Coordinates of C-alpha atoms and ligand atoms in Angstrom, one line a residue:
X1 CA -145.1 63.0 -118.0
X2 CA -144.0 60.2 -115.9
X3 CA -144.0 57.0 -117.6
X4 CA -143.1 55.0 -114.4
X5 CA -146.2 53.5 -112.7
X6 CA -146.6 52.7 -109.1
X7 CA -148.2 49.3 -108.6
X8 CA -150.9 50.7 -107.2
X9 CA -151.5 52.2 -110.6
X10 CA -151.2 48.7 -112.5
X11 CA -153.7 47.0 -109.9
X12 CA -156.4 49.8 -110.4
X13 CA -155.9 49.3 -114.3
X14 CA -156.2 46.0 -113.9
X15 CA -159.6 46.1 -111.8
X16 CA -161.0 49.1 -113.7
X17 CA -160.6 47.6 -117.0
X18 CA -161.5 43.8 -116.7
X19 CA -158.1 42.5 -116.6
X20 CA -157.9 40.9 -112.9
X21 CA -159.9 40.9 -110.4
X22 CA -159.0 39.9 -106.3
X23 CA -160.4 36.4 -105.9
X24 CA -163.6 35.7 -104.4
X25 CA -164.7 39.3 -103.9
X26 CA -167.9 39.5 -102.9
X27 CA -166.8 37.2 -99.8
X28 CA -164.4 39.7 -98.8
X29 CA -161.9 37.8 -100.7
X30 CA -159.5 34.8 -100.4
X31 CA -155.8 36.0 -100.1
X32 CA -153.4 35.1 -102.9
X33 CA -155.9 34.0 -105.5
X34 CA -157.0 36.2 -108.5
X35 CA -159.7 36.1 -111.3
X36 CA -158.7 37.0 -114.8
X37 CA -161.6 39.1 -116.2
X38 CA -162.6 39.1 -120.1
X39 CA -159.6 41.2 -120.8
X40 CA -157.3 39.5 -118.6
X41 CA -158.0 35.9 -120.1
X42 CA -157.3 37.3 -123.6
X43 CA -154.0 38.5 -122.7
X44 CA -153.3 35.6 -120.4
X45 CA -154.1 33.2 -123.5
X46 CA -152.4 35.2 -126.1
X47 CA -149.1 35.1 -123.8
X48 CA -149.5 31.5 -123.2
X49 CA -150.0 31.0 -127.1
X50 CA -146.6 33.3 -127.8
X51 CA -144.8 31.1 -124.9
X52 CA -145.8 28.0 -126.8
X53 CA -145.2 28.9 -130.1
X54 CA -141.5 30.2 -129.2
X55 CA -140.8 26.7 -127.0
X56 CA -142.4 24.2 -129.1
X57 CA -143.5 25.3 -132.8
X58 CA -140.5 27.4 -133.3
X59 CA -138.2 24.8 -132.0
X60 CA -137.7 21.2 -133.8
X61 CA -137.3 18.7 -131.3
X62 CA -139.6 20.3 -128.4
X63 CA -142.8 18.3 -127.4
X64 CA -146.0 19.8 -125.2
X65 CA -147.5 18.0 -122.4
X66 CA -150.3 18.6 -120.2
X67 CA -150.0 16.2 -117.2
X68 CA -152.7 15.6 -114.4
X69 CA -152.4 18.1 -111.4
X70 CA -152.7 15.2 -109.1
X71 CA -149.9 13.2 -108.7
X72 CA -148.9 9.9 -106.6
X73 CA -147.6 10.9 -103.0
X74 CA -144.2 9.4 -103.6
X75 CA -143.6 12.0 -106.2
X76 CA -143.4 14.5 -103.9
X77 CA -141.2 12.7 -101.5
X78 CA -138.7 11.8 -104.7
X79 CA -138.8 15.7 -105.6
X80 CA -137.9 16.6 -102.1
X81 CA -140.8 18.9 -101.4
X82 CA -142.2 16.8 -98.6
X83 CA -139.4 17.7 -96.7
X84 CA -137.5 20.4 -98.2
X85 CA -140.3 22.7 -99.7
X86 CA -140.5 25.4 -96.8
X87 CA -140.1 29.1 -95.9
X88 CA -139.1 30.2 -92.7
X89 CA -142.0 32.0 -90.7
X90 CA -142.4 33.9 -87.8
X91 CA -145.4 35.0 -86.1
X92 CA -145.8 38.6 -84.3
X93 CA -146.7 37.8 -80.7
X94 CA -149.1 40.9 -80.3
X95 CA -151.4 41.0 -83.4
X96 CA -150.5 37.4 -85.2
X97 CA -149.3 38.5 -88.2
X98 CA -147.0 36.5 -90.0
X99 CA -143.7 37.1 -91.6
X100 CA -141.6 35.7 -94.1
X101 CA -138.2 35.8 -92.3
X102 CA -135.7 35.4 -95.3
X103 CA -137.6 38.1 -96.9
X104 CA -137.8 40.5 -93.6
X105 CA -134.1 39.8 -93.2
X106 CA -133.5 40.8 -97.1
X107 CA -135.2 43.9 -96.5
X108 CA -132.6 44.8 -93.7
X109 CA -130.0 43.4 -95.7
X110 CA -129.1 40.3 -94.2
X111 CA -129.0 37.2 -96.7
X112 CA -130.8 34.1 -95.5
X113 CA -130.0 31.2 -97.5
X114 CA -132.7 28.8 -98.3
X115 CA -130.4 25.6 -97.6
X116 CA -130.2 27.0 -93.8
X117 CA -131.5 25.1 -91.0
X118 CA -134.2 25.9 -88.6
X119 CA -131.4 26.5 -86.0
X120 CA -129.4 28.8 -88.5
X121 CA -132.0 30.9 -89.6
X122 CA -133.3 31.4 -85.7
X123 CA -129.6 32.6 -85.1
X124 CA -129.7 35.2 -88.1
X125 CA -133.1 36.3 -86.8
X126 CA -132.1 36.7 -83.5
X127 CA -129.2 38.8 -84.0
X128 CA -131.3 41.2 -86.2
X129 CA -134.7 41.1 -84.1
X130 CA -134.3 44.8 -83.0
X131 CA -134.6 45.8 -86.6
X132 CA -137.3 44.0 -88.0
X133 CA -141.0 45.4 -86.9
X134 CA -144.0 43.8 -87.6
X135 CA -145.7 45.5 -90.9
X136 CA -149.3 45.6 -88.9
X137 CA -148.7 46.6 -85.5
X138 CA -144.6 47.6 -85.3
X139 CA -144.1 45.7 -82.7
X140 CA -140.9 43.7 -82.6
X141 CA -142.0 40.7 -80.8
X142 CA -141.9 37.8 -82.9
X143 CA -142.0 34.1 -82.1
X144 CA -139.1 31.7 -82.8
X145 CA -138.8 30.8 -86.5
X146 CA -140.0 27.6 -87.9
X147 CA -139.9 26.1 -91.3
X148 CA -143.5 26.1 -92.9
X149 CA -143.8 23.5 -95.6
X150 CA -145.4 25.1 -98.6
X151 CA -147.0 22.1 -100.2
X152 CA -150.9 22.4 -100.3
X153 CA -152.5 19.1 -99.4
X154 CA -155.8 17.4 -100.6
X155 CA -158.1 14.5 -99.5
X156 CA -158.4 13.1 -103.1
X157 CA -159.3 9.6 -102.8
X158 CA -158.9 9.6 -99.0
X159 CA -162.4 8.4 -97.7
X160 CA -161.1 7.9 -94.1
X161 CA -161.1 11.9 -93.2
X162 CA -157.8 11.3 -91.4
X163 CA -155.6 12.5 -94.2
X164 CA -152.6 10.4 -93.6
X165 CA -151.6 10.3 -97.0
X166 CA -152.5 13.0 -98.6
X167 CA -152.3 13.7 -102.2
X168 CA -150.9 17.1 -102.6
X169 CA -151.7 19.6 -105.0
X170 CA -148.7 20.5 -107.4
X171 CA -145.9 22.7 -105.4
X172 CA -144.4 23.0 -109.2
X173 CA -145.5 22.3 -112.7
X174 CA -142.2 20.6 -114.0
X175 CA -143.1 17.2 -112.0
X176 CA -145.4 16.0 -114.7
X177 CA -142.7 16.3 -117.2
X178 CA -140.5 14.0 -115.3
X179 CA -143.4 11.4 -115.0
X180 CA -144.0 11.3 -118.5
X181 CA -140.2 11.3 -119.7
X182 CA -140.5 8.0 -120.4
X183 CA -143.8 7.6 -122.1
X184 CA -142.5 10.4 -124.4
X185 CA -139.2 8.4 -125.4
X186 CA -141.2 4.9 -125.7
X187 CA -144.1 6.3 -127.7
X188 CA -142.3 8.9 -130.0
X189 CA -138.6 8.0 -129.8
X190 CA -137.1 11.5 -129.7
X191 CA -133.3 12.0 -130.2
X192 CA -131.6 13.2 -127.2
X193 CA -131.4 16.5 -127.0
X194 CA -134.9 17.1 -127.1
X195 CA -137.6 19.2 -124.6
X196 CA -141.0 18.8 -123.0
X197 CA -142.7 21.8 -121.9
X198 CA -146.1 22.1 -119.7
X199 CA -148.0 25.0 -118.7
X200 CA -149.5 24.0 -115.4
X201 CA -151.0 25.3 -112.3
X202 CA -149.0 25.2 -109.0
X203 CA -150.4 25.9 -105.4
X204 CA -148.1 26.9 -102.6
X205 CA -149.2 27.9 -99.2
X206 CA -147.5 31.3 -99.3
X207 CA -146.7 32.7 -95.8
X208 CA -147.5 36.3 -97.0
X209 CA -149.0 36.2 -100.6
X210 CA -148.6 39.9 -101.6
X211 CA -148.0 42.5 -104.3
X212 CA -150.7 41.7 -106.9
X213 CA -149.8 38.4 -109.0
X214 CA -146.1 38.5 -108.1
X215 CA -146.9 36.2 -104.8
X216 CA -150.2 34.3 -105.1
X217 CA -151.1 30.8 -103.8
X218 CA -152.7 29.5 -107.0
X219 CA -150.6 30.2 -110.2
X220 CA -149.5 29.0 -113.4
X221 CA -146.1 27.9 -114.4
X222 CA -145.1 27.5 -118.0
X223 CA -141.8 25.3 -118.0
X224 CA -139.5 23.6 -120.4
X225 CA -137.3 20.7 -119.4
X226 CA -134.3 20.1 -121.9
X227 CA -133.1 16.6 -121.9
X228 CA -129.2 16.4 -122.9
X229 CA -126.4 13.8 -122.6
X230 CA -124.6 14.0 -119.3
X231 CA -121.7 16.7 -119.4
X232 CA -123.2 18.4 -122.7
X233 CA -125.0 20.8 -121.1
X234 CA -122.9 24.1 -121.1
X235 CA -123.3 25.2 -124.6
X236 CA -127.1 24.6 -124.6
X237 CA -127.7 26.0 -121.6
X238 CA -126.0 29.4 -122.6
X239 CA -128.3 29.1 -126.0
X240 CA -131.5 28.4 -123.6
X241 CA -130.6 31.5 -121.6
X242 CA -130.1 33.4 -124.8
X243 CA -133.4 32.5 -126.4
X244 CA -135.3 33.4 -123.1
X245 CA -133.9 36.6 -122.9
X246 CA -134.7 37.6 -126.4
X247 CA -138.2 36.5 -126.1
X248 CA -138.9 38.9 -123.8
X249 CA -137.6 41.5 -126.0
X250 CA -139.5 40.1 -129.1
X251 CA -142.8 40.8 -127.3
X252 CA -142.0 44.3 -126.2
X253 CA -140.1 44.4 -122.9
X254 CA -137.5 47.0 -122.6
X255 CA -134.4 45.7 -122.1
X256 CA -133.5 47.9 -119.4
X257 CA -136.1 46.4 -117.4
X258 CA -134.7 43.3 -117.4
X259 CA -131.5 41.7 -115.8
X260 CA -129.5 38.5 -114.8
X261 CA -129.2 37.4 -111.5
X262 CA -126.9 34.1 -110.9
X263 CA -127.4 31.9 -107.7
X264 CA -124.4 31.9 -105.3
X265 CA -125.3 28.8 -103.5
X266 CA -126.0 26.2 -105.2
X267 CA -128.0 22.9 -104.4
X268 CA -125.3 19.9 -104.5
X269 CA -126.8 18.5 -107.9
X270 CA -127.1 21.8 -110.0
X271 CA -124.3 23.3 -112.2
X272 CA -125.7 26.3 -112.6
X273 CA -128.6 28.4 -112.1
X274 CA -129.5 32.1 -113.2
X275 CA -133.0 34.3 -112.8
X276 CA -134.0 36.7 -115.1
X277 CA -135.3 39.3 -113.1
X278 CA -137.9 42.3 -114.2
X279 CA -138.0 45.9 -112.6
X280 CA -141.3 45.6 -111.4
X281 CA -142.8 48.9 -110.6
X282 CA -142.6 49.6 -106.5
X283 CA -141.0 46.6 -105.9
X284 CA -137.7 47.1 -108.1
X285 CA -135.9 43.9 -109.8
X286 CA -137.1 40.5 -108.7
X287 CA -137.5 37.1 -110.4
X288 CA -139.5 36.5 -113.3
X289 CA -138.2 33.2 -114.6
X290 CA -135.5 30.8 -113.7
X291 CA -133.0 28.8 -115.8
X292 CA -131.9 26.1 -114.2
X293 CA -128.9 23.4 -114.9
X294 CA -130.3 20.5 -113.3
X295 CA -127.8 17.8 -114.1
X296 CA -129.5 14.3 -113.4
X297 CA -130.7 14.9 -110.2
X298 CA -134.8 14.7 -111.0
X299 CA -134.8 11.7 -113.2
X300 CA -132.2 10.0 -110.8
X301 CA -134.8 10.9 -108.1
X302 CA -137.8 9.3 -109.8
X303 CA -135.9 6.3 -110.7
X304 CA -134.7 5.5 -107.3
X305 CA -138.5 6.1 -105.8
X306 CA -140.5 4.6 -108.4
X307 CA -138.5 1.5 -109.2
X308 CA -138.7 2.3 -112.9
X309 CA -135.7 2.3 -115.1
X310 CA -135.5 5.9 -116.7
X311 CA -132.3 5.3 -118.5
X312 CA -132.4 6.7 -122.0
X313 CA -130.7 3.9 -124.5
X314 CA -128.8 5.6 -127.4
X315 CA -130.4 4.3 -130.4
X316 CA -126.7 4.3 -132.6
X317 CA -124.4 3.1 -129.6
X318 CA -127.0 1.4 -127.2
X319 CA -125.4 3.3 -124.3
X320 CA -127.7 3.8 -121.3
X321 CA -127.6 7.2 -119.3
X322 CA -130.0 9.2 -117.3
X323 CA -130.1 12.4 -119.1
X324 CA -129.3 15.9 -117.8
X325 CA -131.9 18.5 -117.6
X326 CA -131.9 21.9 -118.4
X327 CA -135.1 23.7 -117.1
X328 CA -136.6 27.3 -117.7
X329 CA -139.4 28.0 -115.2
X330 CA -141.5 31.1 -115.3
X331 CA -144.8 32.3 -113.5
X332 CA -147.3 33.2 -115.9
X333 CA -148.7 35.6 -113.4
X334 CA -145.5 37.0 -113.1
X335 CA -145.1 37.3 -117.1
X336 CA -148.7 39.0 -117.1
X337 CA -147.6 41.3 -114.9
X338 CA -144.4 42.1 -116.2
X339 CA -145.8 42.5 -119.8
X340 CA -148.7 44.9 -118.5
X341 CA -146.5 47.0 -116.4
X342 CA -143.7 47.2 -119.4
X343 CA -147.0 48.5 -121.7
X344 CA -148.2 50.9 -119.0
X345 CA -147.6 54.1 -120.5
X346 CA -149.0 58.2 -120.1
X347 CA -148.7 60.8 -122.5
X348 CA -150.5 63.8 -123.8
X349 CA -152.9 63.6 -127.0
X350 CA -154.3 66.1 -128.9
X351 CA -154.0 68.3 -125.1
X352 CA -155.1 65.8 -123.2
X353 CA -153.7 63.5 -120.4
X354 CA -154.1 59.7 -120.9
X355 CA -153.1 56.1 -120.1
X356 CA -152.2 53.5 -122.3
X357 CA -151.2 49.9 -122.8
X358 CA -148.4 49.9 -125.5
X359 CA -148.8 45.8 -126.0
X360 CA -147.4 43.9 -128.5
X361 CA -150.4 43.4 -131.2
X362 CA -150.4 39.7 -130.6
X363 CA -150.6 40.0 -126.5
X364 CA -153.7 42.8 -126.9
X365 CA -156.7 41.3 -125.8
X366 CA -158.4 42.6 -129.1
X367 CA -156.3 43.3 -132.6
X368 CA -158.8 46.2 -133.2
X369 CA -162.1 48.0 -132.3
X370 CA -164.7 48.8 -134.8
X371 CA -166.8 52.0 -134.2
X372 CA -169.9 53.5 -135.8
X373 CA -169.1 57.5 -135.7
X374 CA -172.7 58.1 -134.2
X375 CA -175.0 55.5 -132.3
X376 CA -178.1 57.1 -133.3
X377 CA -177.5 56.5 -137.1
X378 CA -179.0 53.1 -138.1
X379 CA -176.9 53.1 -141.4
X380 CA -173.7 53.7 -139.8
X381 CA -174.4 51.1 -137.3
X382 CA -175.0 48.6 -139.8
X383 CA -172.1 49.4 -141.9
X384 CA -169.9 49.2 -138.9
X385 CA -171.3 45.8 -138.0
X386 CA -170.9 44.4 -141.8
X387 CA -167.1 45.7 -141.1
X388 CA -166.9 44.1 -137.6
X389 CA -168.5 40.5 -138.8
X390 CA -166.2 40.6 -141.8
X391 CA -162.9 40.6 -139.3
X392 CA -164.3 38.1 -137.1
X393 CA -165.0 35.9 -139.8
X394 CA -161.1 36.2 -141.0
X395 CA -160.4 35.3 -137.7
X396 CA -159.4 38.5 -136.4
X397 CA -160.2 39.2 -132.5
X398 CA -162.0 42.4 -132.7
X399 CA -164.3 44.6 -130.7
X400 CA -167.3 46.8 -131.4
X401 CA -167.9 49.6 -129.5
X402 CA -170.6 52.6 -130.2
X403 CA -171.0 53.8 -126.3
X404 CA -170.2 57.4 -125.8
X405 CA -168.7 59.7 -127.9
X406 CA -165.1 58.5 -130.2
X407 CA -163.1 60.2 -127.6
X408 CA -164.3 58.0 -124.7
X409 CA -164.4 54.8 -126.9
X410 CA -160.6 55.6 -127.8
X411 CA -159.5 56.2 -124.0
X412 CA -161.1 52.7 -123.3
X413 CA -159.6 50.9 -126.3
X414 CA -156.1 52.7 -125.4
X415 CA -156.3 51.2 -121.8
X416 CA -156.6 47.9 -122.6
X417 CA -153.9 48.2 -125.4
X418 CA -156.0 47.6 -128.6
X419 CA -153.5 48.9 -131.3
X420 CA -156.0 49.9 -134.0
X421 CA -159.4 51.5 -133.8
X422 CA -161.5 51.6 -136.8
X423 CA -164.4 54.1 -137.7
X424 CA -166.9 54.0 -139.8
X425 CA -168.1 57.6 -140.8
X426 CA -170.4 59.2 -143.4
X427 CA -167.6 59.2 -146.2
X428 CA -167.7 55.2 -146.0
X429 CA -171.1 55.1 -146.7
X430 CA -170.7 58.0 -149.9
X431 CA -171.0 60.9 -148.9
X432 CA -167.7 61.7 -150.6
X433 CA -167.9 59.6 -153.5
X434 CA -164.4 58.9 -154.0
X435 CA -164.1 58.0 -150.1
X436 CA -166.6 55.3 -150.4
X437 CA -165.8 52.2 -148.5
X438 CA -162.9 53.8 -146.7
X439 CA -162.8 53.9 -142.8
X440 CA -160.5 55.8 -140.2
X441 CA -158.1 54.0 -138.9
X442 CA -156.3 55.0 -135.7
X443 CA -152.8 54.1 -134.2
X444 CA -152.6 53.7 -130.4
X445 CA -149.6 54.7 -129.9
X446 CA -149.2 58.0 -131.9
X447 CA -153.0 58.7 -132.4
X448 CA -152.4 59.3 -135.9
X449 CA -155.3 58.6 -138.4
X450 CA -155.2 57.6 -141.9
X451 CA -158.0 56.4 -144.5
X452 CA -158.1 52.7 -145.2
X453 CA -160.0 50.8 -147.9
X454 CA -162.5 48.2 -146.1
X455 CA -160.8 45.7 -148.4
X456 CA -157.3 46.1 -147.2
X457 CA -158.5 46.3 -143.4
X458 CA -157.0 42.7 -142.7
X459 CA -153.7 43.0 -144.0
X460 CA -153.4 46.5 -142.1
X461 CA -154.5 45.2 -138.9
X462 CA -151.8 41.9 -139.4
Ligands
LIG501 P1 -139.6 32.9 -104.8 O1 -137.9 33.0 -104.4 O2 -140.2 34.4 -105.5 O3 -140.7 32.6 -103.9 P2 -139.0 30.6 -106.5 O4 -137.5 30.6 -106.5 O5 -139.6 29.7 -105.1 O6 -139.6 32.0 -106.1 P3 -139.6 28.6 -108.5 O7 -139.9 27.5 -107.7 O8 -138.1 28.3 -109.3 O9 -139.6 29.8 -107.5 O10 -140.5 28.7 -109.4 C1 -140.3 29.2 -110.8 C2 -141.0 30.4 -111.2 O11 -142.6 30.5 -110.8 C3 -140.8 31.7 -110.3 O12 -139.7 32.2 -111.2 C4 -141.8 32.5 -110.5 O13 -142.3 33.5 -111.6 C5 -143.1 31.7 -110.2 N1 -143.4 31.6 -108.8 C6 -143.1 31.0 -107.9 N2 -143.4 31.5 -106.8 C7 -144.8 32.2 -107.1 C8 -145.8 32.6 -106.6 N3 -145.9 32.5 -105.2 N4 -146.8 33.6 -107.1 C9 -146.6 33.8 -108.2 N5 -145.5 33.0 -109.0 C10 -144.6 32.5 -108.7

């Protein structure tokens, strides 16, 4: 049976099993927004926790941060976002559908560089107009291309209703790290090299949000910024690339679904830039995470725009310099989607087709589920609830399910990726004296069952 799902299978399972719902659905939806349901929020939190562990706790010189979303308007000038953070947009003259021109060109094999001027991209587009049809009405009649800025504005602190000095929502999460670099140096005195990490929301007025969580207008980014001495970037960069690649493998992503993509036309300050791409169902390989060697650009810009000295003083030599930065930036939604897609499996178990999520136990919404064999036998339900409560007390996130027959419960738990199901039956209660206080533990991936003593459950679940 095919183990290659289509994107629509993933979206359907995500909805059916309470992982991801379209945003504002009862009002007809709001494009590019998503709500994480009860199972989704668990997977999301587990994913962020695993990422935080790898990037803070497992390292020696990395610090966490949670900076405010709203930032001084000058931040986005210094970062280049108010001027340069745009995508090329054209509108269908027949039905007003908007397209992102670089993506439409890429789909017919024409590469549009993100640094191109409006003039240059118009030339490219004009040369290919006869090959690009509107995805809605199929007409090949588009407006001129214009660069559309992706920053989302707010009226925070503006009581004039004129919106002259908008405070932007973050276009990317990492700016908070640059703003707090000096605070961290002054208060914790870390020695270079050191890293600062943040998981934060980002908002982008994406021209055509699509492909589920892949291109949203509101999403989260998990970012690390590693501050190094000037010119001491190369070795650390290679190590960071390796660590990020291996992190995906350590949580179960199959290596054949990952690949590297090196950027060709680097911005003037960048030393190197690679993306980790994931082979998303239906979409194919596309960007999951960017890993960038950014030299001293970010802190130099903020030093200039803020007028604050952001140089680091070497504690031994008193030498002053602006550190160089090695950045990793991963979309949390894209990671969520990659883990969900990679875990999606279909097979046949006991002569029946089934779908299951082979999620790593540390990512699965529940570590285990506890069932009484029969719902209408109070003694079984009481024992099952006792086992359930004792696992909860031990800090294990565990589900309780007595709805429908055991087969249905297995299927439900398989589809949300619960690694083990524990069934309390009459033997648990002592019907077969030597089996008293033992339960059936069923493995999600193999369907194999074994009897385990209640006192060993915690160790068994891990
Ligand atoms: P793309 O080329 O796909 O628009 P990008 O190069 O603009 O992405 P970055 O600005 O480098 O992306 O952002 C870092 C990460 O944030 C990306 O690797 C991706 O995982 C995530 N990301 C970016 N834009 C979106 C979006 N609209 N929706 C969901 N995740 C996103």
